[in-house]
mmCIF file of C-alpha atoms in Angstrom:
data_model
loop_
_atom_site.group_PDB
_atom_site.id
_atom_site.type_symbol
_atom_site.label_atom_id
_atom_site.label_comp_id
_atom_site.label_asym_id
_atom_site.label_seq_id
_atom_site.Cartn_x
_atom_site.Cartn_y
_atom_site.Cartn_z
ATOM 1 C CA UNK O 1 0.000 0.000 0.000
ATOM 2 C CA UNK O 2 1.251 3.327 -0.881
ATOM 3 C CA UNK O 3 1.959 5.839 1.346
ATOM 4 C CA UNK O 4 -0.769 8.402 0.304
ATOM 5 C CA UNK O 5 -3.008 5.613 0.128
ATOM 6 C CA UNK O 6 -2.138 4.351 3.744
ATOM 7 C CA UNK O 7 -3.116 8.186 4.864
ATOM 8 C CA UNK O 8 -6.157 8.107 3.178
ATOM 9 C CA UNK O 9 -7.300 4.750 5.081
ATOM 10 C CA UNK O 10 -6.240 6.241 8.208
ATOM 11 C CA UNK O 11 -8.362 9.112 7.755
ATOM 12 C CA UNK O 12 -11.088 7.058 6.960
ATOM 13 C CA UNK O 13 -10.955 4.345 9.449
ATOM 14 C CA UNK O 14 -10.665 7.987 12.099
ATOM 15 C CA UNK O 15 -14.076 9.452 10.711
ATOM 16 C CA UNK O 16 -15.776 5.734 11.019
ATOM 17 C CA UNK O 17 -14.681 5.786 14.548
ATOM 18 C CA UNK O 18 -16.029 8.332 15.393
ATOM 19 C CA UNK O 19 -19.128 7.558 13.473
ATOM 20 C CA UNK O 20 -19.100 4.084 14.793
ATOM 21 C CA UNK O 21 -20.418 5.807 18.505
ATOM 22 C CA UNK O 22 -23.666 6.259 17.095
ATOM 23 C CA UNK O 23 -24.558 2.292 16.780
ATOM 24 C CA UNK O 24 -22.264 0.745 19.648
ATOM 25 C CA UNK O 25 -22.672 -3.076 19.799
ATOM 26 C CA UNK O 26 -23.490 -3.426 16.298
ATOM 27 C CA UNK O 27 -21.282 -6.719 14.697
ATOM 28 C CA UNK O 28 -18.819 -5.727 12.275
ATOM 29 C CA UNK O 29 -15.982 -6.706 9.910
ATOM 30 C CA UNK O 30 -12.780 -5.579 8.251
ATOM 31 C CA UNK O 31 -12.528 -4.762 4.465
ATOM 32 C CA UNK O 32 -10.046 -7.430 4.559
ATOM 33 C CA UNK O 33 -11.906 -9.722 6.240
ATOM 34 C CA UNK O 34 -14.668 -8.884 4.244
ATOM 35 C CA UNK O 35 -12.634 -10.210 0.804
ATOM 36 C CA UNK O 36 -11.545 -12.976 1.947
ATOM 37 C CA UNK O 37 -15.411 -14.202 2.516
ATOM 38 C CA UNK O 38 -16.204 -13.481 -1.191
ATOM 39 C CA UNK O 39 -13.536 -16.611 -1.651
ATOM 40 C CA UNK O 40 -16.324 -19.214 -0.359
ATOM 41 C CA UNK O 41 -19.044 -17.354 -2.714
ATOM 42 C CA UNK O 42 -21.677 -17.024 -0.404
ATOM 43 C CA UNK O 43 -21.101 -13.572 1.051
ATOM 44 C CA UNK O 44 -23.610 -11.138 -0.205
ATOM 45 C CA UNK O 45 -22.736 -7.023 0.224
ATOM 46 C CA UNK O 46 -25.559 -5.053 0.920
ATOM 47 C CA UNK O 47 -25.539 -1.386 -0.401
ATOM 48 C CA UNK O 48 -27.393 0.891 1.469
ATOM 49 C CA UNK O 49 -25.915 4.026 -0.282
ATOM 50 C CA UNK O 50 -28.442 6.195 -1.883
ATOM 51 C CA UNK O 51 -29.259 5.019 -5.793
ATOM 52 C CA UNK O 52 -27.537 7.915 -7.166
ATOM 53 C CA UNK O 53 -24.731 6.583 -5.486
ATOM 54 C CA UNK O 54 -25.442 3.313 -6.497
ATOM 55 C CA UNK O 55 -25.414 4.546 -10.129
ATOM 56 C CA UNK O 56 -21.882 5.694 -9.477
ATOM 57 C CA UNK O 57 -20.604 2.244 -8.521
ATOM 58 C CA UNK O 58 -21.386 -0.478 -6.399
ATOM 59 C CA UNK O 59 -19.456 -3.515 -5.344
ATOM 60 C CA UNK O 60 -19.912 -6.524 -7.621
ATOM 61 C CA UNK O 61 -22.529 -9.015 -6.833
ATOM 62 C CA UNK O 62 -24.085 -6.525 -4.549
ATOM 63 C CA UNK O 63 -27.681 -6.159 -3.670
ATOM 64 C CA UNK O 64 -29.433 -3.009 -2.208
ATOM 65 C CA UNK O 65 -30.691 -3.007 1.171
ATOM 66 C CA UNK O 66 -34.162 -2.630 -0.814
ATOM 67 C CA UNK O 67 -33.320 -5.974 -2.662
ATOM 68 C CA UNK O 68 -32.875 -7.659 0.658
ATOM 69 C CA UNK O 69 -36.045 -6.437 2.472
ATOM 70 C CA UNK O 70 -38.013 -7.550 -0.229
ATOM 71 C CA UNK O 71 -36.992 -11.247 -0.260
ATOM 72 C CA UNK O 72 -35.324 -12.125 3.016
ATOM 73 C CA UNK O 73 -36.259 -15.354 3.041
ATOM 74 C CA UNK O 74 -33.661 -15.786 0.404
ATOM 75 C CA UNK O 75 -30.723 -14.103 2.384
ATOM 76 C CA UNK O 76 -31.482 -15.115 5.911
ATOM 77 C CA UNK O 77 -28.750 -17.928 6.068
ATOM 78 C CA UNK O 78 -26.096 -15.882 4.368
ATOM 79 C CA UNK O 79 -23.250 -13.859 5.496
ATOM 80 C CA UNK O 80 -24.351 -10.559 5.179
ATOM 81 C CA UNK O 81 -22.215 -7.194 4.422
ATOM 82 C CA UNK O 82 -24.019 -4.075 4.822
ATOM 83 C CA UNK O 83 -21.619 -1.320 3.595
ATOM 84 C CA UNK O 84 -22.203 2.902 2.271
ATOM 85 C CA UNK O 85 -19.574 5.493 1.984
ATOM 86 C CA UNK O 86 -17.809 5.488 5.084
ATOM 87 C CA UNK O 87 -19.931 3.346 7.374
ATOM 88 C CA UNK O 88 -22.360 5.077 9.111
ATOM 89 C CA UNK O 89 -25.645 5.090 6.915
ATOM 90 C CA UNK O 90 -25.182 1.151 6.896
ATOM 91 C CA UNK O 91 -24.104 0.532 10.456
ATOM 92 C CA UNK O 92 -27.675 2.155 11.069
ATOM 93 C CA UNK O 93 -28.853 -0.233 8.571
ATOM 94 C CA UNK O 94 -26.963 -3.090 11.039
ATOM 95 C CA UNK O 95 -28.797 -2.039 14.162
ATOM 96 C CA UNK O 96 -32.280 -1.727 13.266
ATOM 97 C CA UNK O 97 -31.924 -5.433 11.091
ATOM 98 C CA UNK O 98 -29.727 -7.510 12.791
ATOM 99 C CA UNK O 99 -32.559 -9.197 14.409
ATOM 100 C CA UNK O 100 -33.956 -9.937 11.406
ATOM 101 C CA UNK O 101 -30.685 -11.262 9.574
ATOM 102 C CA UNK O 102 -28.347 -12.711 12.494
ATOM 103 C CA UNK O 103 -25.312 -12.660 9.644
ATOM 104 C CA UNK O 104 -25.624 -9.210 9.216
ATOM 105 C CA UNK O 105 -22.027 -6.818 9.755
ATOM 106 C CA UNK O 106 -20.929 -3.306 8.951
ATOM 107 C CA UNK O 107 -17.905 -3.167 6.631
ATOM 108 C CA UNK O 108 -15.739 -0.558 8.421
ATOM 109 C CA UNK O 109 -14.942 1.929 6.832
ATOM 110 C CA UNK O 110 -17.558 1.596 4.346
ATOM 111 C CA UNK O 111 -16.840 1.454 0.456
ATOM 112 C CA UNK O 112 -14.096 4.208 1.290
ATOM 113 C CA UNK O 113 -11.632 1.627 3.035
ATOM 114 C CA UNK O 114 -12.599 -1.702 0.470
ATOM 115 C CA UNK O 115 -10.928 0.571 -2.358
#
């Protein structure tokens, strides 16, 4: 990792901190746990970003958090990975569902520290 790039997380990972306050308790996982998950295929990342955002880019595979309201059922034995910008729309997202999806983490960091 490059030095600017190393900053950048840093700064990142600093703002989610702090963000992180508002939903304490809430289960969550590392970007780089997060990739090595995708190696077993069954992960599925949850966008919660805004579709404007989505339009922008989104991680592959993803669904929205729309998507996964509308057919739980189909996700509820899954791993889970909620993730937004920086972390805080979907650790929201984390709190108020996790007792509907008991698989269901907060990247950290958000989209912002996967890249």
């Amino acid at each position: 990792m490059r030095t600017s790039d190393r900053g950048r997380l840093q700064q990142v990972m600093r703002m989610y901190a702090r963000y992180r306050r508002a939903f304490p308790g809430v289960a969550e996982i590392s970007a780089r746990a997060a990739l090595e998950l995708t190696a077993g295929g069954l992960v599925v990342f949850v966008d919660i970003r805004d579709p404007a955002e989505q339009e922008v880019s989104m991680l592959p595979g993803a669904i929205t958090g729309e998507e996964l309201l509308a057919d739980p059922e189909r996700f509820v034995d899954r791993p889970l990975v909620a993730y937004c910008t920086v972390g805080y729309r979907s650790g929201k997202f984390v709190q108020r569902y996790s007792d509907r999806f008991s698989r269901l983490q907060n990247l950290e960091g958000g989209i912002l520290a996967w890249l």
